[in-house]
Amino acid sequence: MLGLIQDRPLLISSLIEYAGTYHGDVEIVSRTVEGPIHRTNYRNVNSRAKKLAQALGKLGVELGDRIGTLAWNGYRHVEIYFGVSGMGAVCHTINPRLFPEQIAYIANHAEDKYIFVDLTFVPLIEALAKELPNVKGFVVMTDEAHMPESSLDNLICYETLVEAEDGDYEWPVFDENTASSLCYTSGTTGNPKGVLYSNRSTVLHSFCVCTNDGLGVCNRDSILPVVPMFHANAWGIPYAAAMSGAKMVMPGAAMDGASIYELMEAEGVTLSAGVPTVWLMLLGHVKENNLKFSSMNRTVIGGSAAPRSMIETFVNDYGVNVVHAWGMTEMSPLGTTGNLLKKHDDLPEDEKIDIRLKQGRAVFGVDLKIADDDGNELPRDGVAFGRLMVRGPWITSGYFRGEGGDVIDDEMWFDTGDVATLDPDGYMQITDRSKDVIKSGGEWISSIDVENEAIGCPGVVEAAVIAVPHPKWDERPLVIAVKEEDHPVTREEVIAHLESTLAKWQLPDDVVFVDELPHTATGKLLKTKLREEYKDYKLPTA
Amino acid sequence: MLGLIQDRPLLISSLIEYAGTYHGDVEIVSRTVEGPIHRTNYRNVNSRAKKLAQALGKLGVELGDRIGTLAWNGYRHVEIYFGVSGMGAVCHTINPRLFPEQIAYIANHAEDKYIFVDLTFVPLIEALAKELPNVKGFVVMTDEAHMPESSLDNLICYETLVEAEDGDYEWPVFDENTASSLCYTSGTTGNPKGVLYSNRSTVLHSFCVCTNDGLGVCNRDSILPVVPMFHANAWGIPYAAAMSGAKMVMPGAAMDGASIYELMEAEGVTLSAGVPTVWLMLLGHVKENNLKFSSMNRTVIGGSAAPRSMIETFVNDYGVNVVHAWGMTEMSPLGTTGNLLKKHDDLPEDEKIDIRLKQGRAVFGVDLKIADDDGNELPRDGVAFGRLMVRGPWITSGYFRGEGGDVIDDEMWFDTGDVATLDPDGYMQITDRSKDVIKSGGEWISSIDVENEAIGCPGVVEAAVIAVPHPKWDERPLVIAVKEEDHPVTREEVIAHLESTLAKWQLPDDVVFVDELPHTATGKLLKTKLREEYKDYKLPTA
């Protein structure tokens, strides 16, 4: 028997319609690419998103068509989010920091019909246009006065396009499972793969972000998402902000510490969100100039693990609560948040930091478990670690156009590729990537744990730990280290150092020294390369 | 094109499973009918709800079967909420304060298979059992030691039933639109009608309750729902509390001011929710005994309009924020909440009270409009008033078993029966019931507005204002008043008093004095009776 409740779909358009109606004069403030600070509000964003939807309709954009963006965080990008998804098309945010050939691959794979670009990226588009035969036009997100000279003959001016319409438009109603947005994620191998969100998943995720136990976004907030709108929809913040009528402060292209800090103070920012690298820069600026945060009360750190010192600085020196969060593009992206619980109130500050250092607890909506290689669930004891698996109504069921094949198992679990522990309260801590973990005789050794200890050895500048095949144990750890200049540290010293903190079976079977370790473009250790290089390495124990 | 997101249903079972896993040691504290305070936690409630589901399965309860409850707010009632809906059956909460014949009508109309009763209501059931031929058994919510002597041969002991099971049970997965719970609402005319909620509507409503702009329920809260679990699911609080891991404090049958206050203080209650009558009692107790609230930071007032003095007392004297809320059983029930906005921060306290006095703004998810008799939307100017219409994914599409016929229009709008204004910020204020409003030559006059003014006239104890047929204006207002003893107030004095505050066209055409006005069982003016009595009354202006 079904309930007798109205069959109203969960649509992204209802977010901006709500904000436009009930929080019409709440501001969206943007540092523009053109230069000045721009101020608009939800009433105008809703109205202009409707105009954009009208204009796209006239350009022949239909339900399900993909519309690309190459843009910073700014109000026009927000209008595109709502206008494109609201009309039933798919807002495809492209990361402009990728290599040009990757951008071309992605835009072609997505079959983008139009691409919206900030002025910054016009040269990029000019260089790539020939390789994008499906794109009918490029909409430059500026006004006529700032339209660039260009070799392209299919540039459209955003303001002219939008302001030609009258805004007399009702958001269409359609199946809530209709695709709304597309974001490609690049693994370390293979081509980038597209995650295709739906209206339903986006609205449900927004509810989660607005709950106190999510990120607690509300009308009292002024939010500065440093995380770009081309990274998993800026962690869903533009949608959640509209749902709750929170003010948004958009940094545009100016991502340095000074610019971000200035905006935060000028606009009474209460909440910000970004990756550790950005916060390092911001904290550097604040410390150097002896500043403080006068309005910010919490900051979300995600994307990679936040170092203890960063959390301590925010909390102890500046009184800013840190919400350590974890997620993935495949997860919309919110999976866990590191909010403290009421029962932690009376813990010493240091133990609170211990808890904040973990990646947090699953939000309601995300099922989460750790499992061994056979899929057996492992205990939530804070010690056992296994493959981190997730499931839920805002988690991908497969990549766009079937890339990567089946990605969920029979029970719908998605393997995150991370290896983690779960403690009895549900706090999750990532210990490794599953492809990096060393599987030694049925026991798993975290490569990251060993690396962190190895770096602590006097004379070691950097260290990578990888699995090397072993006839008896399947795999055993090998440390590949870079020596400090003029410091004659030896293999034996490194192992002796590790013996003080690691169990015997976790100790590396060998240590080799190199002049340099390979890294990815974003500075991460390129372990695939090391594994390839050392795949025939003969361990002394073998 | 559909998104590529996992098709995971929104189920009530996932709320308690989440609470059991992630907030396992958060307490549910109950004042029991048997006497003592009882303490359990979400881990146990989840486990016992599963045992209950197992037991019901053995009793032959199937997907869609209705299971009645006649019970106070307590932990066993919480277990029943989750156990019954979690297994796919329908939890049908019956208001024990109804007349016995109404209870019998409702239980028969719902075709309840089993009814769970608190000890308090065993005599009621004994008296009614003969009229409930479909009910296979009555489960008494107590242990063997407290099982009553009874004339009934189909009494089952709750503890024995539940504890016979092992709890080795996985919540079943089914369509999220599956019916979950049933609550009858009694209008002033006709039989009570059933509102049939779904798993989906309940989970979506819970998200709303957990957002800051809803009721902001979170893990830091200790919540005492004074509103009974048989009134629109205690406004959804048990579900939202599970979603967020909030502590619950259940008052059982002891609803007097002293008992409620004692629990609030003993259990660190931060949030409570109830109707004005209850708060009047509570405030009386607190004032009389010179007490204060040491942990409560906000209270939700709904069910009927909160008087200004009550809001002032909570806010000004006790520092307790008041969230004035409005909803209906047909709306799950949350429709609007009276949270202040950030832009109100700097208003004088008095103006803040003015805002709190309104019933609040639509929460995200609820579409709301005011319309004239022809369905034309009226302006949101705080002046125009019209029929209040609502729409959304937790609002009824029709009553159980088709009672009352079609209740939504072609665009899915549900007529609330209230007449209201909406101001430019979206704050709604109910001015009347639509059946009570006086329609005078195309203009509407609020009967309540005229009544409130008439009561202010010296010598008038009580007044009712109704529409009386008029040959020229269709309807005109008539005041029916009760005089203060020994006060010779006249018709002319009443009209003169009203002239000072009402517009000329709003003035009553006549005033009649009576010894007594008719009331409903709950103390409201019975205007249907007055309209019937005065339907042929000849106004002096006619």
Tab-separated table of C-alpha atoms in Angstrom, chain A residues 76-416:
chain	number	residue	atom	x	y	z
A	76	ARG	CA	27.143	34.119	-13.339
A	77	HIS	CA	28.363	30.590	-12.675
A	78	VAL	CA	25.628	30.318	-10.018
A	79	GLU	CA	23.036	31.501	-12.536
A	80	ILE	CA	24.271	28.844	-14.966
A	81	TYR	CA	24.043	26.124	-12.296
A	82	PHE	CA	20.367	26.887	-11.733
A	83	GLY	CA	19.387	27.966	-15.230
A	84	VAL	CA	20.829	24.910	-16.958
A	85	SER	CA	19.721	22.258	-14.437
A	86	GLY	CA	16.436	24.083	-13.873
A	87	MET	CA	15.446	23.792	-17.522
A	88	GLY	CA	16.299	20.077	-17.486
A	89	ALA	CA	19.682	20.269	-19.210
A	90	VAL	CA	22.956	19.095	-17.660
A	91	CYS	CA	25.429	21.581	-16.193
A	92	HIS	CA	28.849	20.157	-16.984
A	93	THR	CA	31.556	21.888	-14.953
A	94	ILE	CA	35.004	21.401	-16.457
A	95	ASN	CA	38.158	21.833	-14.411
A	96	PRO	CA	40.171	24.500	-16.282
A	97	ARG	CA	43.351	23.412	-14.514
A	98	LEU	CA	43.491	20.142	-16.438
A	99	PHE	CA	45.798	19.744	-19.411
A	100	PRO	CA	44.186	21.162	-22.582
A	101	GLU	CA	44.032	17.726	-24.194
A	102	GLN	CA	42.114	16.411	-21.156
A	103	ILE	CA	39.690	19.312	-21.405
A	104	ALA	CA	39.104	18.516	-25.067
A	105	TYR	CA	38.633	14.841	-24.260
A	106	ILE	CA	36.099	15.651	-21.546
A	107	ALA	CA	34.090	18.176	-23.572
A	108	ASN	CA	33.926	15.737	-26.477
A	109	HIS	CA	33.073	12.763	-24.290
A	110	ALA	CA	30.279	14.774	-22.692
A	111	GLU	CA	29.201	16.085	-26.121
A	112	ASP	CA	28.826	19.588	-24.738
A	113	LYS	CA	26.515	21.647	-26.966
A	114	TYR	CA	27.620	25.018	-25.620
A	115	ILE	CA	30.437	25.967	-23.285
A	116	PHE	CA	30.301	28.967	-20.943
A	117	VAL	CA	33.712	30.493	-20.238
A	118	ASP	CA	35.056	33.162	-17.950
A	119	LEU	CA	37.208	35.782	-19.696
A	120	THR	CA	40.267	34.073	-18.220
A	121	PHE	CA	39.673	31.012	-20.351
A	122	VAL	CA	38.997	32.554	-23.740
A	123	PRO	CA	42.587	31.937	-24.895
A	124	LEU	CA	42.270	28.309	-23.796
A	125	ILE	CA	39.074	27.927	-25.820
A	126	GLU	CA	40.636	29.609	-28.829
A	127	ALA	CA	43.413	27.053	-28.767
A	128	LEU	CA	41.023	24.126	-28.350
A	129	ALA	CA	38.062	25.131	-30.511
A	130	LYS	CA	39.194	23.159	-33.527
A	131	GLU	CA	39.172	19.976	-31.475
A	132	LEU	CA	35.623	20.579	-30.254
A	133	PRO	CA	33.512	20.009	-33.354
A	134	ASN	CA	30.260	19.386	-31.401
A	135	VAL	CA	30.282	22.696	-29.583
A	136	LYS	CA	27.889	25.093	-31.276
A	137	GLY	CA	29.052	28.178	-29.446
A	138	PHE	CA	31.083	29.588	-26.587
A	139	VAL	CA	29.309	31.959	-24.233
A	140	VAL	CA	31.736	34.447	-22.677
A	141	MET	CA	30.621	35.271	-19.157
A	142	THR	CA	30.898	39.042	-19.409
A	143	ASP	CA	29.163	42.087	-20.891
A	144	GLU	CA	29.600	43.645	-24.350
A	145	ALA	CA	32.089	46.192	-23.038
A	146	HIS	CA	34.473	43.440	-21.990
A	147	MET	CA	34.004	41.080	-24.939
A	148	PRO	CA	37.451	40.161	-26.216
A	149	GLU	CA	38.772	40.317	-29.744
A	150	SER	CA	38.891	36.759	-30.880
A	151	SER	CA	39.768	34.456	-33.726
A	152	LEU	CA	36.559	32.534	-33.013
A	153	ASP	CA	33.377	33.384	-34.845
A	154	ASN	CA	31.009	31.653	-32.457
A	155	LEU	CA	31.547	33.683	-29.283
A	156	ILE	CA	28.337	34.805	-27.569
A	157	CYS	CA	28.170	37.536	-24.935
A	158	TYR	CA	26.539	36.251	-21.738
A	159	GLU	CA	24.907	39.513	-20.724
A	160	THR	CA	23.487	40.102	-24.174
A	161	LEU	CA	22.177	36.556	-24.318
A	162	VAL	CA	20.525	36.716	-20.900
A	163	GLU	CA	19.183	40.244	-20.948
A	164	ALA	CA	17.456	39.741	-24.286
A	165	GLU	CA	14.882	37.618	-22.422
A	166	ASP	CA	11.963	38.791	-20.288
A	167	GLY	CA	12.185	36.198	-17.479
A	168	ASP	CA	8.516	35.337	-17.860
A	169	TYR	CA	9.205	31.659	-17.425
A	170	GLU	CA	7.913	28.904	-15.175
A	171	TRP	CA	10.444	26.260	-14.207
A	172	PRO	CA	9.384	23.042	-15.930
A	173	VAL	CA	8.379	20.030	-13.831
A	174	PHE	CA	9.919	16.677	-14.733
A	175	ASP	CA	11.089	13.373	-13.236
A	176	GLU	CA	13.288	14.077	-10.213
A	177	ASN	CA	15.782	11.493	-11.454
A	178	THR	CA	16.508	13.631	-14.519
A	179	ALA	CA	20.231	14.278	-14.900
A	180	SER	CA	21.210	17.714	-13.610
A	181	SER	CA	24.963	18.027	-13.646
A	182	LEU	CA	28.112	16.281	-14.719
A	183	CYS	CA	31.556	16.348	-13.219
A	184	TYR	CA	34.557	14.378	-14.445
A	185	THR	CA	36.961	12.852	-12.004
A	186	SER	CA	40.470	11.892	-12.995
A	187	GLY	CA	42.011	8.877	-11.433
A	188	THR	CA	45.723	8.156	-11.650
A	189	THR	CA	45.123	5.849	-14.601
A	190	GLY	CA	42.872	5.949	-17.637
A	191	ASN	CA	40.748	8.783	-18.957
A	192	PRO	CA	38.659	11.035	-16.720
A	193	LYS	CA	35.233	9.584	-15.972
A	194	GLY	CA	31.977	11.492	-15.630
A	195	VAL	CA	29.735	11.426	-12.582
A	196	LEU	CA	26.171	12.297	-13.584
A	197	TYR	CA	24.115	13.754	-10.752
A	198	SER	CA	20.341	13.959	-10.747
A	199	ASN	CA	17.929	16.599	-9.509
A	200	ARG	CA	16.879	14.227	-6.745
A	201	SER	CA	20.405	13.457	-5.588
A	202	THR	CA	21.279	17.144	-5.542
A	203	VAL	CA	18.262	18.169	-3.484
A	204	LEU	CA	18.756	15.311	-1.010
A	205	HIS	CA	22.447	16.205	-0.707
A	206	SER	CA	21.475	19.835	-0.071
A	207	PHE	CA	19.219	18.809	2.798
A	208	CYS	CA	22.175	16.938	4.252
A	209	VAL	CA	24.493	19.950	3.908
A	210	CYS	CA	21.885	22.119	5.664
A	211	THR	CA	21.491	19.859	8.693
A	212	ASN	CA	23.557	20.746	11.727
A	213	ASP	CA	25.211	17.387	11.583
A	214	GLY	CA	26.122	18.013	7.939
A	215	LEU	CA	27.585	21.492	7.508
A	216	GLY	CA	24.745	23.374	9.209
A	217	VAL	CA	24.336	25.869	6.392
A	218	CYS	CA	21.599	28.364	7.291
A	219	ASN	CA	20.269	31.856	6.701
A	220	ARG	CA	22.603	33.279	9.351
A	221	ASP	CA	25.614	32.170	7.310
A	222	SER	CA	27.744	34.087	4.907
A	223	ILE	CA	29.605	31.391	3.012
A	224	LEU	CA	32.785	31.666	1.038
A	225	PRO	CA	33.363	28.458	-0.904
A	226	VAL	CA	37.038	28.467	-1.784
A	227	VAL	CA	36.497	25.023	-3.232
A	228	PRO	CA	35.835	25.663	-6.923
A	229	MET	CA	32.445	25.177	-8.522
A	230	PHE	CA	34.194	22.817	-10.954
A	231	HIS	CA	35.107	20.453	-8.087
A	232	ALA	CA	32.078	18.328	-7.250
A	233	ASN	CA	29.765	21.359	-7.454
A	234	ALA	CA	31.751	23.252	-4.805
A	235	TRP	CA	30.804	20.473	-2.402
A	236	GLY	CA	27.142	21.261	-2.994
A	237	ILE	CA	27.352	24.644	-1.275
A	238	PRO	CA	25.602	26.753	-3.946
A	239	TYR	CA	22.563	24.475	-3.759
A	240	ALA	CA	22.509	24.322	0.036
A	241	ALA	CA	22.967	28.078	0.282
A	242	ALA	CA	19.898	28.594	-1.904
A	243	MET	CA	17.910	26.054	0.121
A	244	SER	CA	18.631	27.942	3.325
A	245	GLY	CA	18.976	31.503	2.078
A	246	ALA	CA	22.610	31.843	3.107
A	247	LYS	CA	24.647	34.694	1.712
A	248	MET	CA	27.327	33.588	-0.752
A	249	VAL	CA	30.698	35.229	-1.229
A	250	MET	CA	32.488	34.176	-4.381
A	251	PRO	CA	36.254	34.685	-4.715
A	252	GLY	CA	36.517	34.541	-8.512
A	253	ALA	CA	40.042	33.972	-9.765
A	254	ALA	CA	41.831	35.584	-6.824
A	255	MET	CA	42.688	32.571	-4.719
A	256	ASP	CA	45.668	33.944	-2.765
A	257	GLY	CA	45.557	34.310	1.007
A	258	ALA	CA	45.323	38.112	0.996
A	259	SER	CA	42.397	38.261	-1.427
A	260	ILE	CA	40.457	35.536	0.332
A	261	TYR	CA	41.057	37.080	3.746
A	262	GLU	CA	39.989	40.518	2.567
A	263	LEU	CA	36.692	39.145	1.229
A	264	MET	CA	36.053	37.159	4.398
A	265	GLU	CA	36.370	40.222	6.557
A	266	ALA	CA	34.536	42.593	4.237
A	267	GLU	CA	31.552	40.291	3.819
A	268	GLY	CA	31.191	38.884	7.327
A	269	VAL	CA	31.973	35.366	6.215
A	270	THR	CA	30.944	32.795	8.849
A	271	LEU	CA	31.725	29.583	6.970
A	272	SER	CA	34.261	28.656	4.360
A	273	ALA	CA	35.246	25.440	2.677
A	274	GLY	CA	38.367	24.311	0.879
A	275	VAL	CA	41.360	22.001	0.636
A	276	PRO	CA	44.314	22.113	3.072
A	277	THR	CA	46.645	23.813	0.552
A	278	VAL	CA	44.400	26.864	0.429
A	279	TRP	CA	44.116	27.074	4.197
A	280	LEU	CA	47.884	26.842	4.511
A	281	MET	CA	48.154	29.898	2.307
A	282	LEU	CA	45.412	31.730	4.172
A	283	LEU	CA	46.827	30.940	7.605
A	284	GLY	CA	50.255	32.048	6.388
A	285	HIS	CA	48.848	35.406	5.378
A	286	VAL	CA	46.908	35.846	8.606
A	287	LYS	CA	49.863	34.917	10.807
A	288	GLU	CA	52.361	37.040	8.891
A	289	ASN	CA	50.185	40.106	9.138
A	290	ASN	CA	49.066	39.497	12.696
A	291	LEU	CA	45.403	39.376	11.709
A	292	LYS	CA	42.428	37.489	13.093
A	293	PHE	CA	39.082	36.226	11.810
A	294	SER	CA	36.368	38.525	13.070
A	295	SER	CA	33.303	36.672	11.773
A	296	MET	CA	34.286	33.187	10.637
A	297	ASN	CA	33.086	30.584	13.117
A	298	ARG	CA	33.769	27.385	11.219
A	299	THR	CA	35.635	26.111	8.223
A	300	VAL	CA	35.244	22.904	6.294
A	301	ILE	CA	38.453	21.172	5.304
A	302	GLY	CA	38.283	18.371	2.779
A	303	GLY	CA	39.842	17.067	-0.399
A	304	SER	CA	42.749	15.589	1.503
A	305	ALA	CA	43.574	15.046	5.164
A	306	ALA	CA	44.078	18.198	7.229
A	307	PRO	CA	47.330	18.181	9.205
A	308	ARG	CA	47.053	18.376	12.992
A	309	SER	CA	48.902	21.683	13.164
A	310	MET	CA	46.394	23.299	10.810
A	311	ILE	CA	43.445	22.161	12.901
A	312	GLU	CA	45.177	23.327	16.077
A	313	THR	CA	45.915	26.736	14.594
A	314	PHE	CA	42.335	27.299	13.504
A	315	VAL	CA	40.812	26.064	16.744
A	316	ASN	CA	43.291	27.197	19.375
A	317	ASP	CA	44.743	30.372	17.882
A	318	TYR	CA	41.759	31.744	15.997
A	319	GLY	CA	38.681	30.191	17.643
A	320	VAL	CA	37.472	28.828	14.318
A	321	ASN	CA	35.796	25.437	14.515
A	322	VAL	CA	37.177	22.964	11.991
A	323	VAL	CA	34.835	20.521	10.303
A	324	HIS	CA	37.071	17.900	8.787
A	325	ALA	CA	35.063	16.335	5.988
A	326	TRP	CA	35.556	13.551	3.509
A	327	GLY	CA	33.836	12.731	0.266
A	328	MET	CA	34.353	12.109	-3.408
A	329	THR	CA	33.080	13.479	-6.691
A	330	GLU	CA	31.278	10.133	-6.909
A	331	MET	CA	29.466	11.019	-3.672
A	332	SER	CA	28.064	14.489	-4.542
A	333	PRO	CA	30.493	14.733	-2.555
A	334	LEU	CA	29.621	14.644	1.154
A	335	GLY	CA	30.296	11.340	2.931
A	336	THR	CA	31.511	12.135	6.427
A	337	THR	CA	31.860	15.207	8.638
A	338	GLY	CA	34.046	15.572	11.694
A	339	ASN	CA	31.643	17.441	13.944
A	340	LEU	CA	32.213	16.749	17.594
A	341	LEU	CA	29.384	15.123	19.499
A	342	LYS	CA	27.720	16.457	22.607
A	343	LYS	CA	29.443	13.750	24.633
A	344	HIS	CA	32.828	15.218	23.688
A	345	ASP	CA	32.108	18.563	25.357
A	346	ASP	CA	34.121	17.836	28.465
A	347	LEU	CA	37.148	16.250	26.801
A	348	PRO	CA	40.512	18.020	27.125
A	349	GLU	CA	41.232	20.198	24.086
A	350	ASP	CA	43.954	17.838	22.932
A	351	GLU	CA	41.631	14.876	22.753
A	352	LYS	CA	39.119	16.954	20.854
A	353	ILE	CA	41.832	17.635	18.289
A	354	ASP	CA	42.474	13.886	18.112
A	355	ILE	CA	38.854	13.442	17.097
A	356	ARG	CA	38.855	16.335	14.662
A	357	LEU	CA	41.901	14.797	13.018
A	358	LYS	CA	39.829	11.866	11.825
A	359	GLN	CA	37.742	12.382	8.711
A	360	GLY	CA	34.468	12.212	10.617
A	361	ARG	CA	31.278	10.242	10.801
A	362	ALA	CA	28.889	9.254	8.034
A	363	VAL	CA	26.133	11.788	7.506
A	364	PHE	CA	22.582	10.446	7.464
A	365	GLY	CA	21.972	9.112	3.962
A	366	VAL	CA	25.411	7.597	3.454
A	367	ASP	CA	25.849	3.940	4.387
A	368	LEU	CA	29.474	3.224	5.071
A	369	LYS	CA	31.397	0.065	5.909
A	370	ILE	CA	34.916	-1.309	5.815
A	371	ALA	CA	35.449	-4.727	4.300
A	372	ASP	CA	38.224	-7.179	3.551
A	373	ASP	CA	39.082	-8.347	0.041
A	374	ASP	CA	36.260	-10.890	0.162
A	375	GLY	CA	33.671	-8.275	1.046
A	376	ASN	CA	33.293	-9.336	4.681
A	377	GLU	CA	32.485	-6.386	6.922
A	378	LEU	CA	35.241	-5.593	9.421
A	379	PRO	CA	34.685	-4.453	13.006
A	380	ARG	CA	34.203	-0.800	13.962
A	381	ASP	CA	36.908	-0.896	16.587
A	382	GLY	CA	39.192	1.883	15.387
A	383	VAL	CA	41.936	-0.681	14.705
A	384	ALA	CA	40.847	-2.957	11.878
A	385	PHE	CA	41.223	-1.345	8.495
A	386	GLY	CA	39.750	-2.336	5.197
A	387	ARG	CA	38.304	-1.137	1.928
A	388	LEU	CA	35.951	1.739	2.514
A	389	MET	CA	32.603	1.050	0.815
A	390	VAL	CA	29.704	3.486	0.490
A	391	ARG	CA	26.092	3.413	-0.598
A	392	GLY	CA	23.300	5.965	-0.716
A	393	PRO	CA	20.893	8.138	-2.667
A	394	TRP	CA	23.558	10.657	-3.738
A	395	ILE	CA	26.264	8.148	-4.655
A	396	THR	CA	27.062	7.188	-8.233
A	397	SER	CA	25.753	3.969	-9.723
A	398	GLY	CA	28.139	4.098	-12.710
A	399	TYR	CA	30.121	6.569	-14.797
A	400	PHE	CA	28.771	8.496	-17.765
A	401	ARG	CA	28.460	6.421	-20.921
A	402	GLY	CA	29.452	3.277	-19.087
A	403	GLU	CA	33.138	4.144	-18.628
A	404	GLY	CA	34.867	1.943	-16.076
A	405	GLY	CA	32.153	-0.730	-16.285
A	406	ASP	CA	30.247	-1.832	-13.207
A	407	VAL	CA	31.295	0.162	-10.206
A	408	ILE	CA	28.830	-1.113	-7.612
A	409	ASP	CA	28.417	-4.630	-6.297
A	410	ASP	CA	25.227	-6.688	-5.960
A	411	GLU	CA	24.280	-4.847	-2.789
A	412	MET	CA	24.994	-1.475	-4.417
A	413	TRP	CA	28.211	-0.836	-2.475
A	414	PHE	CA	30.676	1.464	-4.215
A	415	ASP	CA	34.361	0.861	-3.467
A	416	THR	CA	35.926	4.245	-2.702
